[in-house]
Amino acid sequence: MPCQKCNVIYLITGAIFIDGPQLMAMIKSSDRISVHFQDEAYSGDEIKTTMFVEDFSQNLVPYTYTANRTQVRCELKPADKAASKLIADLLAPFSQFNSRGDMARSVWNAIGVIANILVTRGEAIFEIVTNVDENDIKSFSLVRMAGQCSIKKQKIIQYLPVHLTQAKGLPASLEIPREKCVVITFPETLGGKKKYLKWFAKFREIESADPYNHFLRNPLSDKKGYDSIKHHAVHELALWSATKGFGWNHRSSSNKLFSNYYTIYRTLKFRKTQFILRDYIISELTEHIHNILKQISFSSQLVFSGLLTIADIDEALEEWNKGSMDIERMGSYLS
Amino acid sequence: MKLPYKIYSFKWYWSLNRQREKSRFKFRKLLFKARKLYSNETYKGKTALNYLFITTQSILRAVLSVLVLYNIEHFADAYWQEHMATMPLWVSHLIDLIPKTTYTADKDAVLYLLSVIASVTGVTLALFYTILATLASTAYAKVQSSIRNLIIYDKDTQAYLRRLTNLTAFSITILMAMGFHFYPGNLILITLFLFSLTTLFGLLKIGMGVYNFFEPSVIARPVANNLSKAITEVTIKGQYWDDRSFQNFNYDQAFIQVKNLKLITDLCIKGDDLKEDSFKTIVDSSISVLRFYLSQKPRIPRESLWFPERLSYKSYFESDMSARSISRQSRTYITPEKIRDFYWLEEKVIDNISLSLEIIIRHKFVKVFSDTIQLLYPLERTLSFSLDLKTGESILKHLLLNLKSAKSCEVKPGESLQYEDWIDYMEAIEAYSLAVFHFQISFLNRAAKFTAQKINTEYEKIIWGKVDSIYSTDFLPELYEVIDLINTFVKNEKFVEGELVTPDWYFIQQLTSVHLEVLTKKIEKSIRLYDEYILALAAYFDSNGNYLLCSFIAQKGYEYIIKYQFALSELEATLNTLDSLEVLKAEYKWEKPDIAGLRQLLKDYDWRGLKYIAKYAEQLAVLQWDSRFPDLYSYTYSIINTYINSTFKSNDYNKFEEIFPLFLSATVSGYNTLTKNFQHYTLPYRITYQTLLDLMEISGYAYLYAYLYSDTRYWKIVKTAWDNLYPITEDNIKLAVANYSIYKTRVLGTGINFGEKHQRQLVFREVLNKQNEQHPLLLTDAPPYIEPYLSLREMGGYYEVSELFIELYFFTFLEARNAVPKMQRNLFDHWCHIY
């Protein structure tokens, strides 16, 4: 829900979009067409789905302040301070805290937020907004387009909710030129948007049918011979089966359902899935940033180094299978 | 079968499921009854055949007798017919006077026969029930009906009564048929005739058996059989072992039988009146059933309702998400977990035996108590086999309490004891100490069997998904909970992935880790039993001043320590093999029993036991002994003698200081007692010389070790002990030297204590070599009077260490020097040559 003072809107992931008086006060003019409003792609009622979304989108990239990730870098080559500032400003809306000026942190945050949108909505659409401040300095920012959007060849249509149109006298939809937008859809390597959203809906459906979700209102509890424990166990297994493709481990470590070996195996598989998503977002984001930089005649390129790769995970899986994995080293793959 | 999850949300699924379970249960119940009926009928049939076989001889004898009679009759009749004419007239008149039968001409003969059979069997039947009723109202008047019913429901009795009733019924039925002019033919009559004979002769056996019912032990047999049957039914060999209703039913059956067993045991003991044989038989039956149960227990699934449930509560903080969710929604505590009581049967049977033993010992049936403990040995071994420390310890605990509650063991200071007064208790203590030993040693031996190879072999027997294959393996019982969990893992993994992902080595490692964890706790605990059950009893007798029993239990314990040390070596080798099963290092806790620590613990126990032995050595030394009893003093002497040598070896001055003075005083006192005890020997000195000789040799060695270890305290404590405990008089010096002289001259320096002497030499040479390596000037700096003893290679037998002591101690009393002119003084001469 939005914060009263600064109009901060929290998404279920904890990522924050800053928009409103604080930011706008410094800006003299902006070419933003889309309108920001609060929209909820996912209500967050189901605990397992919430956990899945969190796990899938968080920890994709290391935060620069974590001690064990000092070797991981995101930098411009060749180094260019002005370009760095431009990227930091461009991605500033993705940052939870003020990270303006810190390009690497802005990029890491952006990857996390984009992943979150992809996991909950299947696609992320942003408008490239050009701002001019009181000193006539031009800057760019990437703002998310809220609500239902329709992607056309030349334009993207943003549909506004009725309460907003009535209260503020806005039209029912807004048209934003295609070249002013950045569209990132759920990667095809993980099934693509359509298939993923179908799966996501199914997963939520299974979870919502769990008898423990409505323990006191369970219509079956009066039935003779009904076994709620067995019923719950069936749902647990159905959820585990549903997430098999992604390898999500349901945050369980050595519980009574699966061996610790299998849980770690799933964790490693899930890390692999996360890395596929991460690499995809990085490639998409890098491409769009380069396009923007090119427009303003910057020639530097974003370069990432020190990140764990899919090959690393494959190797870890093989070592895990043979039993030759060093338990302490395992931590670096899992955290 | 993998059903879509949605199906479980429909009411009809649960209705169908319930119907299916109900139908299955009804069918199984029906089948169970049919099987029971079949089994009973088969038994009765077999009994009938058995009786037929047993009575055939009697029947044949009866039939043959009848045949003989018929023949006699026939030939007599033929003879009469042939020679009737020549017979005197008075004979013919006499024959005419004898009444003639009408059977052959009249059907009434058959009628009479049937009537007689019906009457006789009817009367017998009535009498039989009267006898049983009398028995029930006298011998078993105060017990509950379940026990009395056992008399009536005894299978043999039941089978006989059934035959008797059938015979009566047949006769009556044929009589009825005859009323309607259906006359029996030869077949019916002959069958009836044979049936009557077998039943009549059967009465002889069963009738005698009836009076056996006065012995409660007779009833123990059907009780034990019923209990064994219930046990078999709940194992994976039972037909419906996986049916919860049947598990519950069998538990109830067993519970009743265990209660019956207790009632029958109580019948044997009525105050001072003990039916000894019956009691022993019942205890033996109880132990046999319990052993059978323990052997079958690993085959009973851990989730079976045979093991009653109890609740185990969990904290909110340690509960999983589902449990927390239910707790929040329903505003209740976290749903408690149901924990199974795996030891209910053992506890009940052991309590029953222990309570009886308590009564027995209270009424001074010490001999029966000892005999009963001996019956427990096989049970202790069986318990060790399953590493069931809990039950094993429970038995020992009860036995210890019973021994303590025996007659007062208190001995006032200065009061002397007699072997005769305590021999029964010594037997009981010996039986008790052996029970402890059997349990401990079997425990260690069994633990040593679980090598890496054995674990792999047992694991290979498991077919995941088949619970009976799990329970046919030979793992520790505690591991079956983990194996059940792994079975769930396998099932779930296959459900989710379509195949098993977790490799076998991982499960084996997991199992071995739990195995080691269980073993580590149990092994340490099992070793500590020595402290809790041997040393504790010694401490109890010590606090009561009963030096005889205190020394006896300490000596028995001392005997076992060395065996435990050997068993630990074997166990250590086994544990080392298990390291090969730790594939993924640090994944699971890999805790192994601390064998070095346990060895040290045993050494500490050894020392504590020895202190009790040494403490009362002097009092035992003056105890009158003969060959009817174990000689506690001589064994004490031998133990301390050996232990002193080990203190020299380990340079443990403190222990030497503590036990040498006690040994000296006991040896000096014992010398006189030995002289009395062995008066029947032609040459008593051949026995008595050993004690003073050993003492003087040990004292001499103390001087030598004082030099080797550069610790003069060894010699000082020896000198002080002699000064204080052996009055230096001319006679006493003469006595000591005379004993040495006997050894050197009469037994030519050999003697039966050569083994001890040899050990002292061996240890001395070992220490000498070791010290020489560390101190190269040890030999060259040695004073000339001890230099001859410091030979690195030779055994040094030529120079007697006891002589060194005589020279250094006794001959310092100059006036005594002249008192021993006859002694060989090799050393003294040697010194003379040196200077």
PDB file of C-alpha atoms in Angstrom, chain A residues 47-48 51 202 205-206 209 212-216 219-220 223-227 230-232 234-238 240-241 244 250 254-262 264-266 269 320-327, chain B residues 2-6 8-15 17-18 20-21 314 321-323 325-326 328-331 337 485 488-490 492-493 495-499 501-503 505-507 510 583-588:
ATOM      1  CA  ILE A  47       2.027 -18.596   1.463  1.00  0.00           C
ATOM      2  CA  LYS A  48       3.711 -21.052  -0.920  1.00  0.00           C
ATOM      3  CA  MET A  51       7.573 -17.837  -1.152  1.00  0.00           C
ATOM      4  CA  LYS A 202      -2.301 -23.755 -11.853  1.00  0.00           C
ATOM      5  CA  GLU A 205      -4.972 -23.203  -7.727  1.00  0.00           C
ATOM      6  CA  ILE A 206      -3.328 -26.278  -6.200  1.00  0.00           C
ATOM      7  CA  ALA A 209      -7.140 -26.184  -2.497  1.00  0.00           C
ATOM      8  CA  TYR A 212      -4.932 -26.524   5.816  1.00  0.00           C
ATOM      9  CA  ASN A 213      -5.644 -23.169   4.147  1.00  0.00           C
ATOM     10  CA  HIS A 214      -9.204 -23.263   5.431  1.00  0.00           C
ATOM     11  CA  PHE A 215      -8.849 -25.634   8.311  1.00  0.00           C
ATOM     12  CA  LEU A 216     -11.931 -24.569  10.259  1.00  0.00           C
ATOM     13  CA  PRO A 219     -16.435 -28.936   4.307  1.00  0.00           C
ATOM     14  CA  LEU A 220     -14.856 -32.385   4.365  1.00  0.00           C
ATOM     15  CA  LYS A 223     -17.144 -36.574   6.568  1.00  0.00           C
ATOM     16  CA  LYS A 224     -16.551 -39.952   8.213  1.00  0.00           C
ATOM     17  CA  GLY A 225     -13.208 -41.424   7.243  1.00  0.00           C
ATOM     18  CA  TYR A 226     -11.818 -38.073   6.149  1.00  0.00           C
ATOM     19  CA  ASP A 227      -8.094 -37.753   6.836  1.00  0.00           C
ATOM     20  CA  LYS A 230      -3.384 -37.392   4.131  1.00  0.00           C
ATOM     21  CA  HIS A 231      -5.294 -34.753   2.167  1.00  0.00           C
ATOM     22  CA  HIS A 232      -2.693 -32.130   3.032  1.00  0.00           C
ATOM     23  CA  VAL A 234      -1.390 -35.057  -1.305  1.00  0.00           C
ATOM     24  CA  HIS A 235      -1.369 -31.309  -1.893  1.00  0.00           C
ATOM     25  CA  GLU A 236       2.171 -30.975  -0.678  1.00  0.00           C
ATOM     26  CA  LEU A 237       3.309 -33.593  -3.190  1.00  0.00           C
ATOM     27  CA  ALA A 238       1.212 -32.013  -5.929  1.00  0.00           C
ATOM     28  CA  TRP A 240       6.383 -30.360  -5.309  1.00  0.00           C
ATOM     29  CA  SER A 241       5.479 -32.058  -8.584  1.00  0.00           C
ATOM     30  CA  LYS A 244       9.705 -29.870 -10.523  1.00  0.00           C
ATOM     31  CA  HIS A 250       9.909 -25.138  -1.114  1.00  0.00           C
ATOM     32  CA  SER A 254      15.817 -31.988   5.708  1.00  0.00           C
ATOM     33  CA  ASN A 255      12.116 -32.262   6.486  1.00  0.00           C
ATOM     34  CA  LYS A 256       9.965 -35.356   6.661  1.00  0.00           C
ATOM     35  CA  LEU A 257       9.019 -35.409   2.981  1.00  0.00           C
ATOM     36  CA  PHE A 258      12.309 -35.580   1.132  1.00  0.00           C
ATOM     37  CA  SER A 259      15.906 -36.443   1.807  1.00  0.00           C
ATOM     38  CA  ASN A 260      18.365 -33.652   2.354  1.00  0.00           C
ATOM     39  CA  TYR A 261      20.133 -34.871  -0.767  1.00  0.00           C
ATOM     40  CA  TYR A 262      17.031 -34.329  -2.853  1.00  0.00           C
ATOM     41  CA  ILE A 264      19.888 -29.751  -2.146  1.00  0.00           C
ATOM     42  CA  TYR A 265      19.507 -31.267  -5.613  1.00  0.00           C
ATOM     43  CA  ARG A 266      16.347 -29.218  -6.102  1.00  0.00           C
ATOM     44  CA  LYS A 269      18.383 -27.006 -10.017  1.00  0.00           C
ATOM     45  CA  TRP A 320      26.802 -33.568  -5.483  1.00  0.00           C
ATOM     46  CA  ASN A 321      25.773 -36.707  -7.300  1.00  0.00           C
ATOM     47  CA  LYS A 322      29.186 -38.299  -6.779  1.00  0.00           C
ATOM     48  CA  GLY A 323      29.393 -37.181  -3.170  1.00  0.00           C
ATOM     49  CA  SER A 324      32.652 -35.342  -3.783  1.00  0.00           C
ATOM     50  CA  MET A 325      31.203 -31.920  -2.976  1.00  0.00           C
ATOM     51  CA  ASP A 326      32.827 -29.986  -0.179  1.00  0.00           C
ATOM     52  CA  ILE A 327      30.019 -28.995   2.180  1.00  0.00           C
TER      53      ILE A 327
ATOM     54  CA  LYS B   2      -1.182 -41.637  -8.691  1.00  0.00           C
ATOM     55  CA  LEU B   3      -4.578 -39.899  -8.464  1.00  0.00           C
ATOM     56  CA  PRO B   4      -5.143 -36.273  -9.462  1.00  0.00           C
ATOM     57  CA  TYR B   5      -5.032 -34.107  -6.347  1.00  0.00           C
ATOM     58  CA  LYS B   6      -8.504 -32.703  -7.087  1.00  0.00           C
ATOM     59  CA  TYR B   8      -9.197 -35.745  -2.744  1.00  0.00           C
ATOM     60  CA  SER B   9     -11.340 -32.626  -2.444  1.00  0.00           C
ATOM     61  CA  PHE B  10     -14.546 -34.509  -3.265  1.00  0.00           C
ATOM     62  CA  LYS B  11     -16.712 -35.980  -0.543  1.00  0.00           C
ATOM     63  CA  TRP B  12     -17.459 -39.072  -2.601  1.00  0.00           C
ATOM     64  CA  TYR B  13     -13.764 -39.973  -2.653  1.00  0.00           C
ATOM     65  CA  TRP B  14     -13.639 -40.167   1.128  1.00  0.00           C
ATOM     66  CA  SER B  15     -16.969 -42.040   1.261  1.00  0.00           C
ATOM     67  CA  ASN B  17     -12.424 -44.835   0.567  1.00  0.00           C
ATOM     68  CA  ARG B  18     -14.197 -45.509   3.869  1.00  0.00           C
ATOM     69  CA  ARG B  20     -13.459 -49.795   0.748  1.00  0.00           C
ATOM     70  CA  GLU B  21     -11.652 -49.919   4.095  1.00  0.00           C
ATOM     71  CA  LYS B 314       6.023 -29.473  20.629  1.00  0.00           C
ATOM     72  CA  MET B 321       4.411 -24.011   8.860  1.00  0.00           C
ATOM     73  CA  SER B 322       1.429 -26.353   8.586  1.00  0.00           C
ATOM     74  CA  ALA B 323       1.272 -27.006  12.332  1.00  0.00           C
ATOM     75  CA  SER B 325      -1.134 -22.513  10.583  1.00  0.00           C
ATOM     76  CA  ILE B 326      -3.570 -24.974  12.196  1.00  0.00           C
ATOM     77  CA  ARG B 328      -3.390 -20.128  14.607  1.00  0.00           C
ATOM     78  CA  GLN B 329      -6.593 -20.906  12.791  1.00  0.00           C
ATOM     79  CA  SER B 330      -8.074 -23.198  15.403  1.00  0.00           C
ATOM     80  CA  ARG B 331      -6.710 -21.239  18.397  1.00  0.00           C
ATOM     81  CA  GLU B 337       2.890 -35.757  18.010  1.00  0.00           C
ATOM     82  CA  LEU B 485      11.471 -42.139   6.810  1.00  0.00           C
ATOM     83  CA  THR B 488       8.749 -42.145   2.552  1.00  0.00           C
ATOM     84  CA  PHE B 489      11.499 -40.129   0.851  1.00  0.00           C
ATOM     85  CA  VAL B 490      11.837 -42.762  -1.858  1.00  0.00           C
ATOM     86  CA  ASN B 492       7.782 -39.147  -2.595  1.00  0.00           C
ATOM     87  CA  GLU B 493      10.783 -38.754  -4.876  1.00  0.00           C
ATOM     88  CA  PHE B 495       6.032 -39.637  -7.144  1.00  0.00           C
ATOM     89  CA  VAL B 496       7.509 -36.233  -7.981  1.00  0.00           C
ATOM     90  CA  GLU B 497      10.403 -37.131 -10.264  1.00  0.00           C
ATOM     91  CA  GLY B 498       9.235 -40.470 -11.629  1.00  0.00           C
ATOM     92  CA  GLU B 499      12.531 -41.977 -10.461  1.00  0.00           C
ATOM     93  CA  VAL B 501      17.166 -39.216  -7.354  1.00  0.00           C
ATOM     94  CA  THR B 502      18.934 -39.769  -4.054  1.00  0.00           C
ATOM     95  CA  PRO B 503      21.723 -42.332  -4.505  1.00  0.00           C
ATOM     96  CA  TRP B 505      25.369 -44.260  -0.810  1.00  0.00           C
ATOM     97  CA  TYR B 506      23.595 -41.234   0.645  1.00  0.00           C
ATOM     98  CA  PHE B 507      20.986 -43.335   2.438  1.00  0.00           C
ATOM     99  CA  GLN B 510      22.552 -41.443   6.698  1.00  0.00           C
ATOM    100  CA  VAL B 583      31.126 -40.579   1.213  1.00  0.00           C
ATOM    101  CA  LEU B 584      30.055 -36.954   1.577  1.00  0.00           C
ATOM    102  CA  LYS B 585      32.192 -35.667   4.400  1.00  0.00           C
ATOM    103  CA  ALA B 586      30.523 -33.537   7.071  1.00  0.00           C
ATOM    104  CA  GLU B 587      27.029 -34.060   5.619  1.00  0.00           C
ATOM    105  CA  TYR B 588      26.030 -36.061   8.686  1.00  0.00           C
TER     106      TYR B 588
END
